[in-house]
XYZ file of C-alpha atoms in Angstrom:
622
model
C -28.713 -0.474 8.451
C -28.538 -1.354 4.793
C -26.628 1.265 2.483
C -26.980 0.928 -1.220
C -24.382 3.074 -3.345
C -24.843 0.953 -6.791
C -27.677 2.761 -7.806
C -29.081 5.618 -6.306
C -27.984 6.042 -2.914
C -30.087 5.117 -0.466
C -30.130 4.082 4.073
C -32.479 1.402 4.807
C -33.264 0.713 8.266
C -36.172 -2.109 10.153
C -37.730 1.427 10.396
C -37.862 2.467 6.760
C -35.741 4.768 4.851
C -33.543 7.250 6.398
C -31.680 8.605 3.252
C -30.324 12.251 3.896
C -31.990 14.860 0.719
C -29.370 17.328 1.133
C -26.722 17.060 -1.966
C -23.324 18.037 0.298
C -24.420 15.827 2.811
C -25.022 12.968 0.832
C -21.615 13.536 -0.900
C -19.966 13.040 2.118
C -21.996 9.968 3.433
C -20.904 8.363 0.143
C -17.365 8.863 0.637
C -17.156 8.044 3.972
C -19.260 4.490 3.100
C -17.327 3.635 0.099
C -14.058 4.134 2.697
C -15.371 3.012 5.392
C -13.653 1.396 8.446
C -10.725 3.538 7.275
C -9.895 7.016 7.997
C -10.446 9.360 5.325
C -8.824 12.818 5.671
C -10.603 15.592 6.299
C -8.181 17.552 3.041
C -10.314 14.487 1.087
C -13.575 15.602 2.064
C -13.010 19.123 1.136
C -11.487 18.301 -2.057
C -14.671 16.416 -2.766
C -16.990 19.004 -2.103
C -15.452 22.215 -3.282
C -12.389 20.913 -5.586
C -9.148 23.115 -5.585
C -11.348 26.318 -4.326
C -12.505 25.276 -0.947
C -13.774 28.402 1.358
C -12.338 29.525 4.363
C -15.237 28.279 6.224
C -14.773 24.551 4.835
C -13.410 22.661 7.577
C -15.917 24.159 10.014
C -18.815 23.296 7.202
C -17.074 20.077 7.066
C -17.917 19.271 10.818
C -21.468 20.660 10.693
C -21.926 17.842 7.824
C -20.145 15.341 10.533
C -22.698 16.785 13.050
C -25.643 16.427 11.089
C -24.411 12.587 9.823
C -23.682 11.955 13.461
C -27.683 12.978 14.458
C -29.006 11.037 11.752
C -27.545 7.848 12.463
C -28.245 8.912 16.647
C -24.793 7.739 17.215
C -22.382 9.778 18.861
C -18.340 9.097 20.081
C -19.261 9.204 23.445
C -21.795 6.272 23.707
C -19.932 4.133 20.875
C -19.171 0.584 21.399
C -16.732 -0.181 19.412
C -17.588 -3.128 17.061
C -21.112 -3.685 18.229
C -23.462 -0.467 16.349
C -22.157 1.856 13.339
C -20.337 5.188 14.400
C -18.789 8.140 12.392
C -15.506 8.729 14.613
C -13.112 11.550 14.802
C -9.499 9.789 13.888
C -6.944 12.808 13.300
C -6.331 13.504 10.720
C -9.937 13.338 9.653
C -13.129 11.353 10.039
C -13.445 7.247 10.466
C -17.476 5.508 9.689
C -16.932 2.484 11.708
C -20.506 -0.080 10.052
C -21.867 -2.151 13.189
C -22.074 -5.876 12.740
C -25.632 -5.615 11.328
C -24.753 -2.800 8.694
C -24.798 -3.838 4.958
C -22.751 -1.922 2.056
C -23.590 -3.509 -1.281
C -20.698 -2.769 -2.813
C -18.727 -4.647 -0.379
C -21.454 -7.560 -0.890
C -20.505 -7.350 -4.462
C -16.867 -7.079 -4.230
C -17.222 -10.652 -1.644
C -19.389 -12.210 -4.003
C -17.084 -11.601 -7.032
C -14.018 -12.891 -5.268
C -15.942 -15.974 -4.420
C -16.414 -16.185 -8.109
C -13.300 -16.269 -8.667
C -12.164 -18.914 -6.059
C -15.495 -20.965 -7.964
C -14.103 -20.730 -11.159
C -10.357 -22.065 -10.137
C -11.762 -25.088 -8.551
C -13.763 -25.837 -11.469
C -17.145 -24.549 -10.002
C -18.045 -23.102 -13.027
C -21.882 -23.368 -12.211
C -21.179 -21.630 -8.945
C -18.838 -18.829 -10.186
C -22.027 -18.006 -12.735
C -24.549 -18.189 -9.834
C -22.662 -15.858 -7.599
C -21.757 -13.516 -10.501
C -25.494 -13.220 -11.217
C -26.032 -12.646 -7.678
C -23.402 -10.092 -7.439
C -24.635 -8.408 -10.591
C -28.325 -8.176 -9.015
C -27.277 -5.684 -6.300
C -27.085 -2.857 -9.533
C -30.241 -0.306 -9.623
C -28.665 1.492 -12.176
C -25.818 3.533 -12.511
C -23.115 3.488 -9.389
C -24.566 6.822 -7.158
C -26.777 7.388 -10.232
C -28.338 10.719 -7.777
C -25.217 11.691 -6.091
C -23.673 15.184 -7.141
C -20.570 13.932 -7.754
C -16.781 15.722 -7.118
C -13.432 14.498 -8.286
C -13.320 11.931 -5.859
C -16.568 10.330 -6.253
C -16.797 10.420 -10.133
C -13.843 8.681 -10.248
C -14.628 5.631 -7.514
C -18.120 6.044 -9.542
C -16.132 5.403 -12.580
C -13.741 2.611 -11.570
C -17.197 0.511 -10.019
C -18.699 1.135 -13.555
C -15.241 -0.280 -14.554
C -15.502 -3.712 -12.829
C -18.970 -4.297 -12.969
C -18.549 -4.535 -16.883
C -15.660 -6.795 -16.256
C -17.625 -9.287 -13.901
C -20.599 -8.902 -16.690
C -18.079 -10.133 -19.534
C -16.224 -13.001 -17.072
C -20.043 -14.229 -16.599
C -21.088 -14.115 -20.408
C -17.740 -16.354 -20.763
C -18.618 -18.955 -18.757
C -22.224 -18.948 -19.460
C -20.965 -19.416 -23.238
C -18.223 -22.648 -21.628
C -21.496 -23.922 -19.976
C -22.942 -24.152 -23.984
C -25.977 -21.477 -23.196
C -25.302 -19.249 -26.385
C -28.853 -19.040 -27.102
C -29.378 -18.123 -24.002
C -26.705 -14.845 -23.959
C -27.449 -13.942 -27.839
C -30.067 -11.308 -27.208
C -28.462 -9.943 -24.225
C -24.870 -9.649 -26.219
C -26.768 -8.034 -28.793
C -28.309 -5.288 -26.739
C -24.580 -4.950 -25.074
C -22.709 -4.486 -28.381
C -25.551 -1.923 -29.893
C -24.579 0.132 -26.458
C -20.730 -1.015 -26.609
C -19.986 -1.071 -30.212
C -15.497 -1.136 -29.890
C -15.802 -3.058 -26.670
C -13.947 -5.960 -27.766
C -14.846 -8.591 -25.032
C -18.318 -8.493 -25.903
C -17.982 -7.995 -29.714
C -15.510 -11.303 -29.160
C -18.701 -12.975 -27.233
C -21.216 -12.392 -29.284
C -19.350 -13.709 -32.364
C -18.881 -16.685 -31.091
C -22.441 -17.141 -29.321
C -23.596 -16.446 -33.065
C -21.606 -19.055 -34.716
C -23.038 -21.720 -31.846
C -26.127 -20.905 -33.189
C -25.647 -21.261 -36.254
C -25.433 -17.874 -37.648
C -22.381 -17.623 -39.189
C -22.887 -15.012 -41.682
C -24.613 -12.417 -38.476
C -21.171 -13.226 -36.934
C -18.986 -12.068 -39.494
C -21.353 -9.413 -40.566
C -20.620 -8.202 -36.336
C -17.008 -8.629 -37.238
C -17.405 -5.970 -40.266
C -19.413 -3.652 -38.474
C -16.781 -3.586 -35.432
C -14.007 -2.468 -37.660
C -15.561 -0.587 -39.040
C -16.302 1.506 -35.396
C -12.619 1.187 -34.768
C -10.879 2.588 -37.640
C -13.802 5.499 -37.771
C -13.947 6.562 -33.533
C -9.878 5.366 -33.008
C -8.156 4.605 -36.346
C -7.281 0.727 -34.971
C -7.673 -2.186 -36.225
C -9.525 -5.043 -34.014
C -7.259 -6.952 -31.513
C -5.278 -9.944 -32.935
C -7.713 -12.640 -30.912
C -10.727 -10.721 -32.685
C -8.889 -11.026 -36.099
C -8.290 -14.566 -34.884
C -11.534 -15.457 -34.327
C -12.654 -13.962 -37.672
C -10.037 -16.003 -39.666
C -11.426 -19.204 -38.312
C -14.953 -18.594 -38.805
C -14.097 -17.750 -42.259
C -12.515 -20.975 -42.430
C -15.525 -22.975 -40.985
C -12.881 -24.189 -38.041
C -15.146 -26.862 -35.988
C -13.320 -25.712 -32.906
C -14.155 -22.086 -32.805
C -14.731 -21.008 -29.755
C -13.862 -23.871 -27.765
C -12.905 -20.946 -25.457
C -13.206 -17.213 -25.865
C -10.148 -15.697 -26.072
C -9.231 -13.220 -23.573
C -6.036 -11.417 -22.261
C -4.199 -14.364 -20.240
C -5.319 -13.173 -16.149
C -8.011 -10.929 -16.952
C -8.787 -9.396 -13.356
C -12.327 -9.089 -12.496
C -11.304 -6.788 -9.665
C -7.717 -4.647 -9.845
C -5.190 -5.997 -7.143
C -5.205 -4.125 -3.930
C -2.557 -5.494 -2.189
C -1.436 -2.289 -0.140
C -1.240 -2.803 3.325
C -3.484 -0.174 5.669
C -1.165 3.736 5.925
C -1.381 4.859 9.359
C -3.383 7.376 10.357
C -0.939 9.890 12.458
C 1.838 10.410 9.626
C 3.363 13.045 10.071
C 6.076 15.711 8.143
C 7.899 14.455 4.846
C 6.235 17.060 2.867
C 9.637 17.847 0.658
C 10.763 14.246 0.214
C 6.760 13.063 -0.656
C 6.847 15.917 -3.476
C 10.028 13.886 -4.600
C 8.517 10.690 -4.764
C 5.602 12.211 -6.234
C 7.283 13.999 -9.076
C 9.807 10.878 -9.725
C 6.423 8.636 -10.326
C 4.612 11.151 -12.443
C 7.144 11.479 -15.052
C 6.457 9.692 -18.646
C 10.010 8.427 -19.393
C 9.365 4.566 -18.895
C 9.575 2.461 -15.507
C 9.598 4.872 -12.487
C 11.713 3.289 -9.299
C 12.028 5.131 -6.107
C 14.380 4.195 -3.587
C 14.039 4.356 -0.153
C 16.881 4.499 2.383
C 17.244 5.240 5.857
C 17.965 3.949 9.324
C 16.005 1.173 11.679
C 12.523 3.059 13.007
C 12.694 5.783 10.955
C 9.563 5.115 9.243
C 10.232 4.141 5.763
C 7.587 1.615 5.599
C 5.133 4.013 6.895
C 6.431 6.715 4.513
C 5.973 4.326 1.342
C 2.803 3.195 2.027
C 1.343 6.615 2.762
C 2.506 7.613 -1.014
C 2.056 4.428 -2.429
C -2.238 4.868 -0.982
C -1.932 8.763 -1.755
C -0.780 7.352 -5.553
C -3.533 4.613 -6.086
C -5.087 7.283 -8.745
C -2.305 6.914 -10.763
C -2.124 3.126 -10.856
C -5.743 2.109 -12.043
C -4.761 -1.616 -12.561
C -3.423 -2.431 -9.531
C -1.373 -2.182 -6.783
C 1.242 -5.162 -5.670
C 3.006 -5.823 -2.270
C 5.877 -7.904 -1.132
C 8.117 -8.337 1.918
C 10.900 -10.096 0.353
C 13.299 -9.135 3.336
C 12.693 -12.253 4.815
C 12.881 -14.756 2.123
C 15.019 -18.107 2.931
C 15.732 -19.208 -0.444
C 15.710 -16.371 -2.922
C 15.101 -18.063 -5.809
C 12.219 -19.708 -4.430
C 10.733 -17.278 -2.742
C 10.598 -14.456 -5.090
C 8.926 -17.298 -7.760
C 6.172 -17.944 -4.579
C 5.719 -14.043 -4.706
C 5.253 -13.710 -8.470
C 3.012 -16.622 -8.604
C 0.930 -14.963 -5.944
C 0.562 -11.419 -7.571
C -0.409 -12.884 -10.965
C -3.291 -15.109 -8.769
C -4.179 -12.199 -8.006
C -5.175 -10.437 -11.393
C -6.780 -14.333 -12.462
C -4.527 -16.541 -13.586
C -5.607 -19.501 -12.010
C -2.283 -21.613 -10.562
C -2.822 -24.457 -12.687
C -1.815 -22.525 -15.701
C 1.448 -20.210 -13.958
C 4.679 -21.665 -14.984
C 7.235 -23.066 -12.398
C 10.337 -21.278 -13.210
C 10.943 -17.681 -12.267
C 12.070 -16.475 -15.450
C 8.873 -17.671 -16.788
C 6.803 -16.039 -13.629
C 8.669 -13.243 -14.158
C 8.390 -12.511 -17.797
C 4.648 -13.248 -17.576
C 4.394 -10.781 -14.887
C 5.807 -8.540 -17.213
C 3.586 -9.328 -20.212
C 0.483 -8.874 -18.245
C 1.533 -5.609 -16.936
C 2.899 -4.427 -20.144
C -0.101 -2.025 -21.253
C -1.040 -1.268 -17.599
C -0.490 0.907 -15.175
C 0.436 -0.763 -11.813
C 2.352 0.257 -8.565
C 4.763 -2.235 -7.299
C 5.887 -1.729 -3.460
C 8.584 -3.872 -2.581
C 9.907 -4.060 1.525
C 12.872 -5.061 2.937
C 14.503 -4.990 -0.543
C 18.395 -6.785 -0.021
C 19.483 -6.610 -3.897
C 19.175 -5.458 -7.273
C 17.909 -8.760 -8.470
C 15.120 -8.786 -6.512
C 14.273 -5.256 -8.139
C 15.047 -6.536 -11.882
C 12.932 -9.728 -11.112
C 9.665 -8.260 -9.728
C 9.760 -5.121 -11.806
C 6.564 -4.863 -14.067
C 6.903 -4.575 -17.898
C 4.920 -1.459 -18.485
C 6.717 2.320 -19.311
C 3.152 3.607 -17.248
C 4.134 1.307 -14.133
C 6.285 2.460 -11.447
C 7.593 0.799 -8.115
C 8.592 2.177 -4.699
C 11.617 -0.493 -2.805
C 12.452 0.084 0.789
C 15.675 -0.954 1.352
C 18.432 -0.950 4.725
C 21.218 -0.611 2.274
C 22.207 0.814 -1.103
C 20.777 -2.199 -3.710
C 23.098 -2.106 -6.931
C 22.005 0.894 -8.492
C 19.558 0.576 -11.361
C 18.804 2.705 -14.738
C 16.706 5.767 -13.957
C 16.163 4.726 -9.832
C 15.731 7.857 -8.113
C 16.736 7.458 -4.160
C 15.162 9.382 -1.226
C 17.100 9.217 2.385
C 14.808 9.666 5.335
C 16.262 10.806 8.083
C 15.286 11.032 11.920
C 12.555 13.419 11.987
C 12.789 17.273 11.839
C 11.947 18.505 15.592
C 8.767 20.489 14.529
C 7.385 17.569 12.939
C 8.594 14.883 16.532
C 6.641 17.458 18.473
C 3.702 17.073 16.503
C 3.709 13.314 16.266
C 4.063 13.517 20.254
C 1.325 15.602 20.306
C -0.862 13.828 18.007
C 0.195 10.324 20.731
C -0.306 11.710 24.082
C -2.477 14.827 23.375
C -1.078 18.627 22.057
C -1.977 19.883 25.968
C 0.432 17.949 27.384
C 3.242 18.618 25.038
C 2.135 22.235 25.384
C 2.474 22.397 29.160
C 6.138 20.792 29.309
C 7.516 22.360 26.097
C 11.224 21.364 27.274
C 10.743 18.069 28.673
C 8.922 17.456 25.275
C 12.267 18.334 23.133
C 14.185 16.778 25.642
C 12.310 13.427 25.135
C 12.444 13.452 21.762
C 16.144 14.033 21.407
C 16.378 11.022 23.626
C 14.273 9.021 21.584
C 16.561 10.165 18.263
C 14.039 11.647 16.659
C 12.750 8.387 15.344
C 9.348 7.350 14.650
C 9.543 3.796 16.355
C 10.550 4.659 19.634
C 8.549 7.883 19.830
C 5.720 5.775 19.205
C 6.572 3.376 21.856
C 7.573 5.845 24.851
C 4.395 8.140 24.018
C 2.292 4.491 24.538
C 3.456 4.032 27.849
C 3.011 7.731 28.976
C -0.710 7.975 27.432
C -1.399 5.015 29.314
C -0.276 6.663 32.619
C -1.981 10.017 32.652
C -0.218 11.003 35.850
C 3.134 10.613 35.022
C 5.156 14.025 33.964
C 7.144 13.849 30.567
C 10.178 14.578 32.900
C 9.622 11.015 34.730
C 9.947 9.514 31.513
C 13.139 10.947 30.576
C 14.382 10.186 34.069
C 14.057 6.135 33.274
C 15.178 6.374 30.237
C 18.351 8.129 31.055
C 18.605 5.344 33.960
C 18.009 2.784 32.752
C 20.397 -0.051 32.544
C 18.084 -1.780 29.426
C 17.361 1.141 27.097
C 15.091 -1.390 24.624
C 13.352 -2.390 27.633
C 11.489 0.530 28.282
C 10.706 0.762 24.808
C 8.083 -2.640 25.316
C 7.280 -4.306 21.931
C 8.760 -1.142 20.142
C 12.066 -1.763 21.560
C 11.839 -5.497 19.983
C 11.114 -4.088 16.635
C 14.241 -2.108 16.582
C 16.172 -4.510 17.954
C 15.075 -6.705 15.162
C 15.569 -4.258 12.487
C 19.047 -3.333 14.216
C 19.645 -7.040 13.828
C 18.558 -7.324 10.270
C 21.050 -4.478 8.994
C 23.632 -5.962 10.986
C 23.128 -9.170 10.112
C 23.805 -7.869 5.939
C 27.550 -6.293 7.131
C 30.476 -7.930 6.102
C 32.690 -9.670 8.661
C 35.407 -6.851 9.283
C 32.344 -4.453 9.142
C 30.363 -5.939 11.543
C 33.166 -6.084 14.226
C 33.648 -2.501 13.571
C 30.049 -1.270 14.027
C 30.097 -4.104 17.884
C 33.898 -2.617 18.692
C 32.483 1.262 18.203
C 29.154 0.009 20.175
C 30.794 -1.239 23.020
C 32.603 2.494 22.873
C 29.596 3.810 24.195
C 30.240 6.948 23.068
C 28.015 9.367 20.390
C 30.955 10.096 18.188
C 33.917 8.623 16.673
C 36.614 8.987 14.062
C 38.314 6.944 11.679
C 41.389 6.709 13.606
C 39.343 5.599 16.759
C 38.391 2.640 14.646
C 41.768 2.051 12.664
C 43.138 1.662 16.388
C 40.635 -0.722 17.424
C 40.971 -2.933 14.500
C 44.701 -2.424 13.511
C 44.478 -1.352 10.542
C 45.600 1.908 8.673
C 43.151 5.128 8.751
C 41.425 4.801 5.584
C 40.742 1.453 5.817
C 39.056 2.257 8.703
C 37.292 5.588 6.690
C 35.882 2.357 4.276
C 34.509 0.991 7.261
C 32.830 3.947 8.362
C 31.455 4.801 5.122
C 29.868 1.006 4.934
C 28.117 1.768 8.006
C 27.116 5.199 6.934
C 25.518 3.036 3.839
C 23.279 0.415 6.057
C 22.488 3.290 8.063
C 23.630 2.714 10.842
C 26.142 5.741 11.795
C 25.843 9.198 10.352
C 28.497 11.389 9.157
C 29.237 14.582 10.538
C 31.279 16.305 8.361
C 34.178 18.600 9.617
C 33.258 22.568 10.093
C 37.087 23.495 9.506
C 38.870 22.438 6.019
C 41.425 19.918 6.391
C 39.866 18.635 10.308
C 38.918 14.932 9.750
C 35.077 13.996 9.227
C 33.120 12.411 13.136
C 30.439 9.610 12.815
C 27.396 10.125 14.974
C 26.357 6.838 16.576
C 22.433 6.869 18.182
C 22.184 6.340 21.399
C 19.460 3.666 20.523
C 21.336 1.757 17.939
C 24.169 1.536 20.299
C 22.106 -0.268 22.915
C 20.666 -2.666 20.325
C 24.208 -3.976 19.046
C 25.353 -4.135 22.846
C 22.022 -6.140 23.389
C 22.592 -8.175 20.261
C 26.852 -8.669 20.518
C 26.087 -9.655 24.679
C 22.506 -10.653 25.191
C 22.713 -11.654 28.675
C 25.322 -9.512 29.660
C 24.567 -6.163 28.302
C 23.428 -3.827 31.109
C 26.203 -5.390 33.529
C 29.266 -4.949 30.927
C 30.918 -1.487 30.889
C 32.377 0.173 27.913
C 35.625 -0.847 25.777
C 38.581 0.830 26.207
C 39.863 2.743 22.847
C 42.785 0.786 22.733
C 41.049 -2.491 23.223
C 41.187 -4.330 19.914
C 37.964 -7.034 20.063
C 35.109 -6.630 22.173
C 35.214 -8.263 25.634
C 34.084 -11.515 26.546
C 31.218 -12.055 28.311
C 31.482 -13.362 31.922
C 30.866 -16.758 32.694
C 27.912 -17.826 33.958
């Protein structure tokens, strides 16, 4: 099938057309096509088709609409193959249209053939950027779902398409014009300005395609008329490489428009660096109305800070606001791991040279240095409004280095510990999840009937797991994939078991690798503390446990504690009684990573360290 959404919308098939007539349904065909191969939530649908007063009947509407799709395409769930035909898929929480290997979306063909424009025109193709700009151009009937009753969410993807296609015209009247084929563009630069008169990039175009020609005074007279426009619809004055260009017109300059000036990176298509949310997030409702409100605010930079312990879900949590936020952040949206960088210096100047590729600034004209990267990342984004995500954040600097310049841009860090703190960062601590919200994630992994019919062994597993995301995730994989198994069976071999991480599977190497990582950032004394207190194997312990264990005085030892509590590792429990000293909560789960980590080989055969032993034990020789 061939769907065509830049223009009026329309389902081609080697049978003929197959375009739905009725307006609802073709609202949600559009949405579900210009998000396609991604979930979109069903709360998105409604919000698209009856705003912020939906009936009571919506949802079951919704499906009848899913129904109907589902019969017009003759593809149902139950005889999908996955890959091999297009399918509209139920994927809580909402509704997935999976395009076949034959299916054709053109605004996908134009987004690929504008991005290999833009690889063209950085090797110097600039013959071939033109060519597949053209082509890309050629897929527009007319106005992006020109016949589509639009909603909030569709007039504004409608709008943002409308957005770049004016973009990729302007890039290709630029090159056209380095390519010396001004007569060529005049008359269609004319017709663009009469419909665009304060659209700068083509006013700038068609001055200089004028003066090629040798109209001089038609160019200047353009220049007049533009300022005109712009002190009458805005009260401003034309941009300074407008006023530029002017000046040296006036002054007969033989160089004029040797290039056209243009913003240094103009983007043909806004950075979308966010990688994909995951479909079954669950709970965070108060501390996602935090973020939310922290990013909306109008008091310059936003920075949120995110905190909390190894498979908690922070990563998940970020990107699910950071995608829910795209609205927000028109020009783009960056991403970085920097948790693993070897040489930080290096590395964060390899990161800044690759999100300023990305809005087209070709590498041959990014500076080496990262202050330079850094302050031209901050000049681009200076009148924008971008969303930087940062992961695995291990200082302030890399904050302060990566930060965009604009007071409209915000960015969301996820860090293990406390990063120096920064002007105006707001910080959100995620926790192990509420219980409501575990039981529902189990639910949503092995199926709500079987969480329903063992309610207790349900909260019992979850407690187990710690609450946490991670290894929920990875115990509810290996019981959906054994159907027969009771949640009870489960628990038993993980209460057994002499290799907790083990029966965690790949999950269980995640969190020993994020166990590692915080572990890894701990000071010396701190770090013998946290293996000492592991190889306790005990849930709780107090500060003069620890000052014991090391030999050192009782608040010392409170320091320690509190360092921990920072890397999230431990979690205080404060005292119920006034005056009765403060317990730290260990998870079971941590525990058995540092074991694993502190005694590799040895782990499940050691026993635990006495309270008055003062190192951990050796391991046994081989």
């Amino acid at each position: 099938m061939r769907f065509t959404l830049l223009g009026p919308l329309e389902i081609v098939t080697s049978e003929g057309a197959l375009t739905p007539s009725a307006p609802m349904l073709r609202r949600v065909l559009a949405l579900l096509l210009l998000r396609a191969d991604t979930v979109v939530r069903s709360g998105a649908l409604v919000e698209e088709l009856w705003g912020d007063r939906p009936p009571r009947s919506a949802r079951t509407t919704l499906q009848t609409y899913i129904y109907q799709l589902r019969k017009l395409f003759g593809t149902f769930e139950s005889d999908h193959d996955p890959g091999d035909s297009l399918a509209l898929l139920t994927k809580p929480p909402g509704y997935e249209l999976q395009l076949g290997k034959g299916d054709q979306v053109d605004v996908y063909e134009f987004e690929a053939l504008v991005n290999r424009a833009k690889a063209c025109r950085h090797e110097g193709l600039i013959e071939d950027a033109v060519a597949a700009l053209n082509e890309a151009l050629s897929l527009w009937s007319g106005a992006a779902l020109t016949d589509v009753e639009r909603g909030p969410l569709l007039d504004a993807e409608a709008t943002r398409l409308e957005e770049i296609r004016k973009e990729v015209l302007e890039l290709r009247l630029e090159l056209d014009l380095q390519l010396g084929r001004h007569h060529e563009v005049v008359s269609e630069l004319l017709s663009l300005v009469s419909a665009n008169p304060v659209h700068e990039g083509f006013v700038a175009k068609l001055m200089l395609a004028l003066v090629r020609c040798g109209r001089r005074a038609e160019a200047l007279d353009v220049y007049q008329r533009t300022r005109a426009e712009l002190v009458a619809r805005l009260g401003l004055e034309p941009s300074i490489e407008i006023q530029q260009l002017h000046h040296s017109i006036l002054k007969g300059d033989g160089e004029v428009g040797a290039r056209v000036p243009a913003a240094p990176g103009m983007s043909l298509l806004s950075p979308a660096q966010l990688p994909p949310s995951i479909t079954d997030f669950v709970g965070r409702t108060a501390e996602t109305g935090r973020l939310r409100s922290a990013v909306a605010g109008d008091c310059g930079l936003s920075i949120v800070q995110v905190l909390g312990p190894p498979g908690v879900g922070k990563t998940a949590f970020v990107l699910q606001a950071a995608h829910e936020l795209r609205s927000l952040f028109p020009d783009g949206q960056f991403y970085a791991n920097v948790g693993d960088l070897s040489d930080c210096g290096r590395g964060l100047s390899d990161i800044l040279a690759g999100f300023l590729c990305s809005c087209g600034i070709p590498p041959d004209r990014l500076p080496t240095g990262l202050r330079e990267l850094s302050n031209m990342f901050r000049t681009w984004t200076a009148d924008r409004k971008v969303l930087v995500v940062l992961d695995e954040v291990l200082a302030a600097r890399h904050i302060r280095e990566l930060a965009p310049g604009g007071s409209s841009c915000a960015m969301l860090v996820v860090s293990r510990t406390r990063p120096t703190a920064m002007p105006g960062m707001v910080t959100i601590s995620l926790g192990p999840l509420p219980e409501d919200s575990a039981l529902e994630l189990l639910g949503r992994l092995i199926g709500p009937e079987r969480v329903a019919t063992e309610p207790e062994a349900a909260r019992a597993l979850i407690r187990t797991c710690d609450r946490l995301p991670l290894a929920l995730r990875a115990v509810a994989g290996r019981i959906a994939a054994r159907p027969h198994w009771g949640l009870d069976r489960m628990i038993g071999r993980l209460s057994r078991s002499d290799n907790l991480l083990v029966e965690l599977g790949e999950h269980g190497d995640e969190l020993l690798a994020s166990v590692e990582a915080s572990r890894r950032q701990l000071g010396g004394i701190t770090r013998d503390a946290l293996d000492l207190i592991a190889g306790l194997c005990v849930e709780t312990v107090t500060a003069p446990v620890v000052a014991d264990l090391l030999d050192i005085r009782v608040a010392a030892a409170e320091t320690l504690l509190e360092q921990l509590v920072d890397a999230s590792l431990i979690e205080e429990q404060p005292s119920i009684q006034e005056g009765q000293e403060s317990s730290y909560r260990f998870p079971t789960l941590f525990q058995a990573a540092v074991r694993q980590l502190i005694e590799p080989w040895h782990a499940s055969l050691v026993g635990p360290v006495s309270p008055s032993t003062s190192r951990p034990r050796e391991p046994a020789d081989a």
